[in-house]
Amino acid sequence: MRTWLARRVLAAGLVSLVAVTGCGVQPSDTISSGEPPSGAVAPTTAITLYLVKNGRLSAVTRPGGPPLFITDTLALLAAGPTPREQARGFTTDVPPDAGPFSVTAKSADRLVVTLSTPADELSTRAVAQIVCTAAATVPESPARVTVAGAGQSVGPRSCPGRR
């Protein structure tokens, strides 16, 4: 019986050895592929939206990937707060049908945001949200923003608290 067990163990070991050595991969020397990658990593940009909490504007920063166009940032504003932001009490007065947006730079510190809805039908808070969110995308200068839509315009306005 002991011989039978010894033969089984030996057979199992041989099968394992054949499987490992017979897998088709041939030994080779180290293959050089050049220098490891180096250089700058693509920057990530935090996205600042102005949402409403307790009736007041609040800057909310979302982690971002590559920098967004101003129109994409405004589309995020119109989409409203994330579930996590909602749980923290944030809302938006910007209607979802305000987009798509277009943005025109009139000068280095003057933007015109054009909506898909009449600008004069927006609440004062919605206009302030759009103005502050657009101005936050131009941190180098205190932007003045005009909100336009359906032949109506509001502004130019600056974001309260920004110089």
JSON list of C-alpha atoms in Angstrom, two decimals:
[
{"chain": "A", "resi": 1, "resn": "MET", "atom": "CA", "xyz": [0.00, 0.00, 0.00]},
{"chain": "A", "resi": 2, "resn": "ARG", "atom": "CA", "xyz": [2.83, 2.31, 0.82]},
{"chain": "A", "resi": 3, "resn": "THR", "atom": "CA", "xyz": [4.42, 1.64, -2.55]},
{"chain": "A", "resi": 4, "resn": "TRP", "atom": "CA", "xyz": [1.13, 2.46, -4.26]},
{"chain": "A", "resi": 5, "resn": "LEU", "atom": "CA", "xyz": [0.96, 5.85, -2.45]},
{"chain": "A", "resi": 6, "resn": "ALA", "atom": "CA", "xyz": [4.59, 6.61, -3.30]},
{"chain": "A", "resi": 7, "resn": "ARG", "atom": "CA", "xyz": [3.90, 5.88, -6.99]},
{"chain": "A", "resi": 8, "resn": "ARG", "atom": "CA", "xyz": [0.87, 8.21, -6.97]},
{"chain": "A", "resi": 9, "resn": "VAL", "atom": "CA", "xyz": [2.86, 11.04, -5.40]},
{"chain": "A", "resi": 10, "resn": "LEU", "atom": "CA", "xyz": [5.68, 10.50, -7.88]},
{"chain": "A", "resi": 11, "resn": "ALA", "atom": "CA", "xyz": [3.24, 10.42, -10.80]},
{"chain": "A", "resi": 12, "resn": "ALA", "atom": "CA", "xyz": [1.55, 13.63, -9.62]},
{"chain": "A", "resi": 13, "resn": "GLY", "atom": "CA", "xyz": [4.93, 15.32, -9.31]},
{"chain": "A", "resi": 14, "resn": "LEU", "atom": "CA", "xyz": [5.95, 14.24, -12.83]},
{"chain": "A", "resi": 15, "resn": "VAL", "atom": "CA", "xyz": [2.64, 15.49, -14.30]},
{"chain": "A", "resi": 16, "resn": "SER", "atom": "CA", "xyz": [3.18, 18.85, -12.59]},
{"chain": "A", "resi": 17, "resn": "LEU", "atom": "CA", "xyz": [6.76, 19.04, -13.84]},
{"chain": "A", "resi": 18, "resn": "VAL", "atom": "CA", "xyz": [5.73, 18.25, -17.42]},
{"chain": "A", "resi": 19, "resn": "ALA", "atom": "CA", "xyz": [2.92, 20.83, -17.25]},
{"chain": "A", "resi": 20, "resn": "VAL", "atom": "CA", "xyz": [5.25, 23.56, -16.03]},
{"chain": "A", "resi": 21, "resn": "THR", "atom": "CA", "xyz": [8.09, 22.83, -18.43]},
{"chain": "A", "resi": 22, "resn": "GLY", "atom": "CA", "xyz": [5.88, 22.05, -21.38]},
{"chain": "A", "resi": 23, "resn": "CYS", "atom": "CA", "xyz": [3.83, 25.25, -21.43]},
{"chain": "A", "resi": 24, "resn": "GLY", "atom": "CA", "xyz": [5.51, 26.53, -24.58]},
{"chain": "A", "resi": 25, "resn": "VAL", "atom": "CA", "xyz": [7.24, 29.54, -23.06]},
{"chain": "A", "resi": 26, "resn": "GLN", "atom": "CA", "xyz": [10.91, 29.50, -23.83]},
{"chain": "A", "resi": 27, "resn": "PRO", "atom": "CA", "xyz": [13.39, 31.07, -21.45]},
{"chain": "A", "resi": 28, "resn": "SER", "atom": "CA", "xyz": [14.89, 34.32, -22.71]},
{"chain": "A", "resi": 29, "resn": "ASP", "atom": "CA", "xyz": [17.24, 37.08, -21.67]},
{"chain": "A", "resi": 30, "resn": "THR", "atom": "CA", "xyz": [15.98, 40.40, -20.34]},
{"chain": "A", "resi": 31, "resn": "ILE", "atom": "CA", "xyz": [14.32, 42.44, -23.07]},
{"chain": "A", "resi": 32, "resn": "SER", "atom": "CA", "xyz": [15.16, 46.13, -22.93]},
{"chain": "A", "resi": 33, "resn": "SER", "atom": "CA", "xyz": [12.31, 48.47, -23.81]},
{"chain": "A", "resi": 34, "resn": "GLY", "atom": "CA", "xyz": [13.98, 51.81, -23.23]},
{"chain": "A", "resi": 35, "resn": "GLU", "atom": "CA", "xyz": [13.63, 54.37, -20.49]},
{"chain": "A", "resi": 36, "resn": "PRO", "atom": "CA", "xyz": [10.65, 54.40, -18.16]},
{"chain": "A", "resi": 37, "resn": "PRO", "atom": "CA", "xyz": [7.97, 57.00, -18.95]},
{"chain": "A", "resi": 38, "resn": "SER", "atom": "CA", "xyz": [8.64, 60.49, -17.69]},
{"chain": "A", "resi": 39, "resn": "GLY", "atom": "CA", "xyz": [7.28, 63.99, -18.13]},
{"chain": "A", "resi": 40, "resn": "ALA", "atom": "CA", "xyz": [4.34, 65.98, -16.99]},
{"chain": "A", "resi": 41, "resn": "VAL", "atom": "CA", "xyz": [1.12, 64.29, -16.06]},
{"chain": "A", "resi": 42, "resn": "ALA", "atom": "CA", "xyz": [-2.00, 65.67, -17.71]},
{"chain": "A", "resi": 43, "resn": "PRO", "atom": "CA", "xyz": [-3.47, 68.20, -15.28]},
{"chain": "A", "resi": 44, "resn": "THR", "atom": "CA", "xyz": [-6.75, 67.59, -13.59]},
{"chain": "A", "resi": 45, "resn": "THR", "atom": "CA", "xyz": [-8.98, 70.48, -12.81]},
{"chain": "A", "resi": 46, "resn": "ALA", "atom": "CA", "xyz": [-11.48, 70.87, -10.04]},
{"chain": "A", "resi": 47, "resn": "ILE", "atom": "CA", "xyz": [-14.87, 72.01, -11.29]},
{"chain": "A", "resi": 48, "resn": "THR", "atom": "CA", "xyz": [-16.51, 74.85, -9.37]},
{"chain": "A", "resi": 49, "resn": "LEU", "atom": "CA", "xyz": [-20.28, 75.20, -9.61]},
{"chain": "A", "resi": 50, "resn": "TYR", "atom": "CA", "xyz": [-22.42, 77.66, -7.73]},
{"chain": "A", "resi": 51, "resn": "LEU", "atom": "CA", "xyz": [-25.37, 75.82, -6.22]},
{"chain": "A", "resi": 52, "resn": "VAL", "atom": "CA", "xyz": [-28.01, 77.01, -3.78]},
{"chain": "A", "resi": 53, "resn": "LYS", "atom": "CA", "xyz": [-28.12, 76.01, -0.12]},
{"chain": "A", "resi": 54, "resn": "ASN", "atom": "CA", "xyz": [-30.51, 77.57, 2.38]},
{"chain": "A", "resi": 55, "resn": "GLY", "atom": "CA", "xyz": [-31.44, 80.21, -0.22]},
{"chain": "A", "resi": 56, "resn": "ARG", "atom": "CA", "xyz": [-27.85, 81.39, -0.74]},
{"chain": "A", "resi": 57, "resn": "LEU", "atom": "CA", "xyz": [-25.24, 80.74, -3.40]},
{"chain": "A", "resi": 58, "resn": "SER", "atom": "CA", "xyz": [-22.51, 78.33, -2.39]},
{"chain": "A", "resi": 59, "resn": "ALA", "atom": "CA", "xyz": [-19.42, 77.36, -4.34]},
{"chain": "A", "resi": 60, "resn": "VAL", "atom": "CA", "xyz": [-19.25, 73.59, -4.69]},
{"chain": "A", "resi": 61, "resn": "THR", "atom": "CA", "xyz": [-16.07, 71.99, -5.94]},
{"chain": "A", "resi": 62, "resn": "ARG", "atom": "CA", "xyz": [-16.24, 68.69, -7.74]},
{"chain": "A", "resi": 63, "resn": "PRO", "atom": "CA", "xyz": [-13.16, 66.67, -8.56]},
{"chain": "A", "resi": 64, "resn": "GLY", "atom": "CA", "xyz": [-12.53, 66.85, -12.25]},
{"chain": "A", "resi": 65, "resn": "GLY", "atom": "CA", "xyz": [-10.58, 65.28, -15.02]},
{"chain": "A", "resi": 66, "resn": "PRO", "atom": "CA", "xyz": [-9.19, 67.28, -17.89]},
{"chain": "A", "resi": 67, "resn": "PRO", "atom": "CA", "xyz": [-10.26, 70.92, -18.04]},
{"chain": "A", "resi": 68, "resn": "LEU", "atom": "CA", "xyz": [-13.82, 71.44, -19.29]},
{"chain": "A", "resi": 69, "resn": "PHE", "atom": "CA", "xyz": [-15.16, 74.03, -21.67]},
{"chain": "A", "resi": 70, "resn": "ILE", "atom": "CA", "xyz": [-17.30, 76.69, -19.99]},
{"chain": "A", "resi": 71, "resn": "THR", "atom": "CA", "xyz": [-20.35, 75.32, -21.81]},
{"chain": "A", "resi": 72, "resn": "ASP", "atom": "CA", "xyz": [-19.75, 71.85, -20.30]},
{"chain": "A", "resi": 73, "resn": "THR", "atom": "CA", "xyz": [-19.44, 73.34, -16.82]},
{"chain": "A", "resi": 74, "resn": "LEU", "atom": "CA", "xyz": [-22.71, 75.24, -17.32]},
{"chain": "A", "resi": 75, "resn": "ALA", "atom": "CA", "xyz": [-24.38, 72.03, -18.52]},
{"chain": "A", "resi": 76, "resn": "LEU", "atom": "CA", "xyz": [-23.33, 70.40, -15.22]},
{"chain": "A", "resi": 77, "resn": "LEU", "atom": "CA", "xyz": [-24.93, 73.34, -13.41]},
{"chain": "A", "resi": 78, "resn": "ALA", "atom": "CA", "xyz": [-28.20, 72.89, -15.31]},
{"chain": "A", "resi": 79, "resn": "ALA", "atom": "CA", "xyz": [-28.12, 69.15, -14.59]},
{"chain": "A", "resi": 80, "resn": "GLY", "atom": "CA", "xyz": [-28.30, 70.02, -10.91]},
{"chain": "A", "resi": 81, "resn": "PRO", "atom": "CA", "xyz": [-26.61, 68.69, -7.83]},
{"chain": "A", "resi": 82, "resn": "THR", "atom": "CA", "xyz": [-25.35, 65.14, -7.55]},
{"chain": "A", "resi": 83, "resn": "PRO", "atom": "CA", "xyz": [-27.17, 62.82, -5.13]},
{"chain": "A", "resi": 84, "resn": "ARG", "atom": "CA", "xyz": [-24.41, 63.43, -2.60]},
{"chain": "A", "resi": 85, "resn": "GLU", "atom": "CA", "xyz": [-24.78, 67.21, -2.96]},
{"chain": "A", "resi": 86, "resn": "GLN", "atom": "CA", "xyz": [-28.55, 66.88, -2.65]},
{"chain": "A", "resi": 87, "resn": "ALA", "atom": "CA", "xyz": [-28.09, 64.94, 0.57]},
{"chain": "A", "resi": 88, "resn": "ARG", "atom": "CA", "xyz": [-26.03, 67.90, 1.84]},
{"chain": "A", "resi": 89, "resn": "GLY", "atom": "CA", "xyz": [-28.92, 70.28, 1.04]},
{"chain": "A", "resi": 90, "resn": "PHE", "atom": "CA", "xyz": [-27.82, 71.75, -2.30]},
{"chain": "A", "resi": 91, "resn": "THR", "atom": "CA", "xyz": [-30.29, 72.64, -5.06]},
{"chain": "A", "resi": 92, "resn": "THR", "atom": "CA", "xyz": [-30.24, 74.70, -8.25]},
{"chain": "A", "resi": 93, "resn": "ASP", "atom": "CA", "xyz": [-32.54, 77.36, -9.66]},
{"chain": "A", "resi": 94, "resn": "VAL", "atom": "CA", "xyz": [-31.16, 76.88, -13.18]},
{"chain": "A", "resi": 95, "resn": "PRO", "atom": "CA", "xyz": [-33.75, 74.94, -15.18]},
{"chain": "A", "resi": 96, "resn": "PRO", "atom": "CA", "xyz": [-32.50, 71.83, -17.01]},
{"chain": "A", "resi": 97, "resn": "ASP", "atom": "CA", "xyz": [-33.86, 73.17, -20.31]},
{"chain": "A", "resi": 98, "resn": "ALA", "atom": "CA", "xyz": [-31.67, 76.30, -20.09]},
{"chain": "A", "resi": 99, "resn": "GLY", "atom": "CA", "xyz": [-29.00, 74.46, -22.08]},
{"chain": "A", "resi": 100, "resn": "PRO", "atom": "CA", "xyz": [-27.37, 73.89, -24.39]},
{"chain": "A", "resi": 101, "resn": "PHE", "atom": "CA", "xyz": [-25.32, 76.97, -23.67]},
{"chain": "A", "resi": 102, "resn": "SER", "atom": "CA", "xyz": [-22.97, 78.96, -25.82]},
{"chain": "A", "resi": 103, "resn": "VAL", "atom": "CA", "xyz": [-20.34, 81.33, -24.49]},
{"chain": "A", "resi": 104, "resn": "THR", "atom": "CA", "xyz": [-18.74, 84.24, -26.28]},
{"chain": "A", "resi": 105, "resn": "ALA", "atom": "CA", "xyz": [-15.78, 86.17, -24.91]},
{"chain": "A", "resi": 106, "resn": "LYS", "atom": "CA", "xyz": [-16.28, 89.86, -25.63]},
{"chain": "A", "resi": 107, "resn": "SER", "atom": "CA", "xyz": [-12.95, 90.70, -23.98]},
{"chain": "A", "resi": 108, "resn": "ALA", "atom": "CA", "xyz": [-10.57, 89.13, -21.47]},
{"chain": "A", "resi": 109, "resn": "ASP", "atom": "CA", "xyz": [-12.96, 89.98, -18.64]},
{"chain": "A", "resi": 110, "resn": "ARG", "atom": "CA", "xyz": [-16.36, 90.00, -20.34]},
{"chain": "A", "resi": 111, "resn": "LEU", "atom": "CA", "xyz": [-18.40, 86.89, -21.26]},
{"chain": "A", "resi": 112, "resn": "VAL", "atom": "CA", "xyz": [-21.82, 86.47, -22.82]},
{"chain": "A", "resi": 113, "resn": "VAL", "atom": "CA", "xyz": [-23.60, 83.23, -21.89]},
{"chain": "A", "resi": 114, "resn": "THR", "atom": "CA", "xyz": [-26.44, 82.45, -24.28]},
{"chain": "A", "resi": 115, "resn": "LEU", "atom": "CA", "xyz": [-29.18, 80.13, -23.08]},
{"chain": "A", "resi": 116, "resn": "SER", "atom": "CA", "xyz": [-31.78, 78.10, -24.92]},
{"chain": "A", "resi": 117, "resn": "THR", "atom": "CA", "xyz": [-34.53, 79.74, -22.85]},
{"chain": "A", "resi": 118, "resn": "PRO", "atom": "CA", "xyz": [-35.52, 83.39, -22.35]},
{"chain": "A", "resi": 119, "resn": "ALA", "atom": "CA", "xyz": [-33.01, 85.04, -20.02]},
{"chain": "A", "resi": 120, "resn": "ASP", "atom": "CA", "xyz": [-35.64, 87.29, -18.44]},
{"chain": "A", "resi": 121, "resn": "GLU", "atom": "CA", "xyz": [-37.62, 84.26, -17.22]},
{"chain": "A", "resi": 122, "resn": "LEU", "atom": "CA", "xyz": [-34.79, 83.11, -14.95]},
{"chain": "A", "resi": 123, "resn": "SER", "atom": "CA", "xyz": [-34.89, 83.83, -11.23]},
{"chain": "A", "resi": 124, "resn": "THR", "atom": "CA", "xyz": [-32.34, 86.24, -9.81]},
{"chain": "A", "resi": 125, "resn": "ARG", "atom": "CA", "xyz": [-30.61, 83.29, -8.12]},
{"chain": "A", "resi": 126, "resn": "ALA", "atom": "CA", "xyz": [-30.44, 81.32, -11.39]},
{"chain": "A", "resi": 127, "resn": "VAL", "atom": "CA", "xyz": [-28.78, 84.29, -13.12]},
{"chain": "A", "resi": 128, "resn": "ALA", "atom": "CA", "xyz": [-26.34, 84.60, -10.20]},
{"chain": "A", "resi": 129, "resn": "GLN", "atom": "CA", "xyz": [-25.56, 80.87, -10.40]},
{"chain": "A", "resi": 130, "resn": "ILE", "atom": "CA", "xyz": [-24.78, 81.15, -14.12]},
{"chain": "A", "resi": 131, "resn": "VAL", "atom": "CA", "xyz": [-22.74, 84.35, -13.65]},
{"chain": "A", "resi": 132, "resn": "CYS", "atom": "CA", "xyz": [-20.67, 82.93, -10.78]},
{"chain": "A", "resi": 133, "resn": "THR", "atom": "CA", "xyz": [-20.14, 79.52, -12.39]},
{"chain": "A", "resi": 134, "resn": "ALA", "atom": "CA", "xyz": [-19.01, 81.13, -15.67]},
{"chain": "A", "resi": 135, "resn": "ALA", "atom": "CA", "xyz": [-16.79, 83.62, -13.82]},
{"chain": "A", "resi": 136, "resn": "ALA", "atom": "CA", "xyz": [-15.19, 80.79, -11.84]},
{"chain": "A", "resi": 137, "resn": "THR", "atom": "CA", "xyz": [-13.90, 79.33, -15.10]},
{"chain": "A", "resi": 138, "resn": "VAL", "atom": "CA", "xyz": [-11.86, 82.51, -15.64]},
{"chain": "A", "resi": 139, "resn": "PRO", "atom": "CA", "xyz": [-9.98, 82.74, -12.33]},
{"chain": "A", "resi": 140, "resn": "GLU", "atom": "CA", "xyz": [-7.29, 85.08, -13.70]},
{"chain": "A", "resi": 141, "resn": "SER", "atom": "CA", "xyz": [-9.66, 88.03, -13.98]},
{"chain": "A", "resi": 142, "resn": "PRO", "atom": "CA", "xyz": [-12.90, 89.20, -12.42]},
{"chain": "A", "resi": 143, "resn": "ALA", "atom": "CA", "xyz": [-15.21, 88.42, -15.31]},
{"chain": "A", "resi": 144, "resn": "ARG", "atom": "CA", "xyz": [-18.40, 90.31, -15.96]},
{"chain": "A", "resi": 145, "resn": "VAL", "atom": "CA", "xyz": [-21.06, 88.06, -17.45]},
{"chain": "A", "resi": 146, "resn": "THR", "atom": "CA", "xyz": [-24.13, 88.86, -19.49]},
{"chain": "A", "resi": 147, "resn": "VAL", "atom": "CA", "xyz": [-26.80, 86.16, -19.61]},
{"chain": "A", "resi": 148, "resn": "ALA", "atom": "CA", "xyz": [-28.76, 86.20, -22.87]},
{"chain": "A", "resi": 149, "resn": "GLY", "atom": "CA", "xyz": [-31.52, 84.10, -24.37]},
{"chain": "A", "resi": 150, "resn": "ALA", "atom": "CA", "xyz": [-34.54, 84.50, -26.69]},
{"chain": "A", "resi": 151, "resn": "GLY", "atom": "CA", "xyz": [-33.67, 88.09, -27.51]},
{"chain": "A", "resi": 152, "resn": "GLN", "atom": "CA", "xyz": [-33.47, 89.10, -23.84]},
{"chain": "A", "resi": 153, "resn": "SER", "atom": "CA", "xyz": [-30.38, 89.77, -21.75]},
{"chain": "A", "resi": 154, "resn": "VAL", "atom": "CA", "xyz": [-29.48, 90.31, -18.13]},
{"chain": "A", "resi": 155, "resn": "GLY", "atom": "CA", "xyz": [-26.25, 92.01, -17.13]},
{"chain": "A", "resi": 156, "resn": "PRO", "atom": "CA", "xyz": [-23.36, 92.38, -17.39]},
{"chain": "A", "resi": 157, "resn": "ARG", "atom": "CA", "xyz": [-22.96, 91.24, -13.81]},
{"chain": "A", "resi": 158, "resn": "SER", "atom": "CA", "xyz": [-20.11, 90.20, -11.58]},
{"chain": "A", "resi": 159, "resn": "CYS", "atom": "CA", "xyz": [-20.23, 87.37, -9.13]},
{"chain": "A", "resi": 160, "resn": "PRO", "atom": "CA", "xyz": [-20.90, 88.73, -5.64]},
{"chain": "A", "resi": 161, "resn": "GLY", "atom": "CA", "xyz": [-17.81, 88.35, -3.49]},
{"chain": "A", "resi": 162, "resn": "ARG", "atom": "CA", "xyz": [-15.41, 88.17, -6.44]},
{"chain": "A", "resi": 163, "resn": "ARG", "atom": "CA", "xyz": [-13.38, 91.17, -7.43]}
]
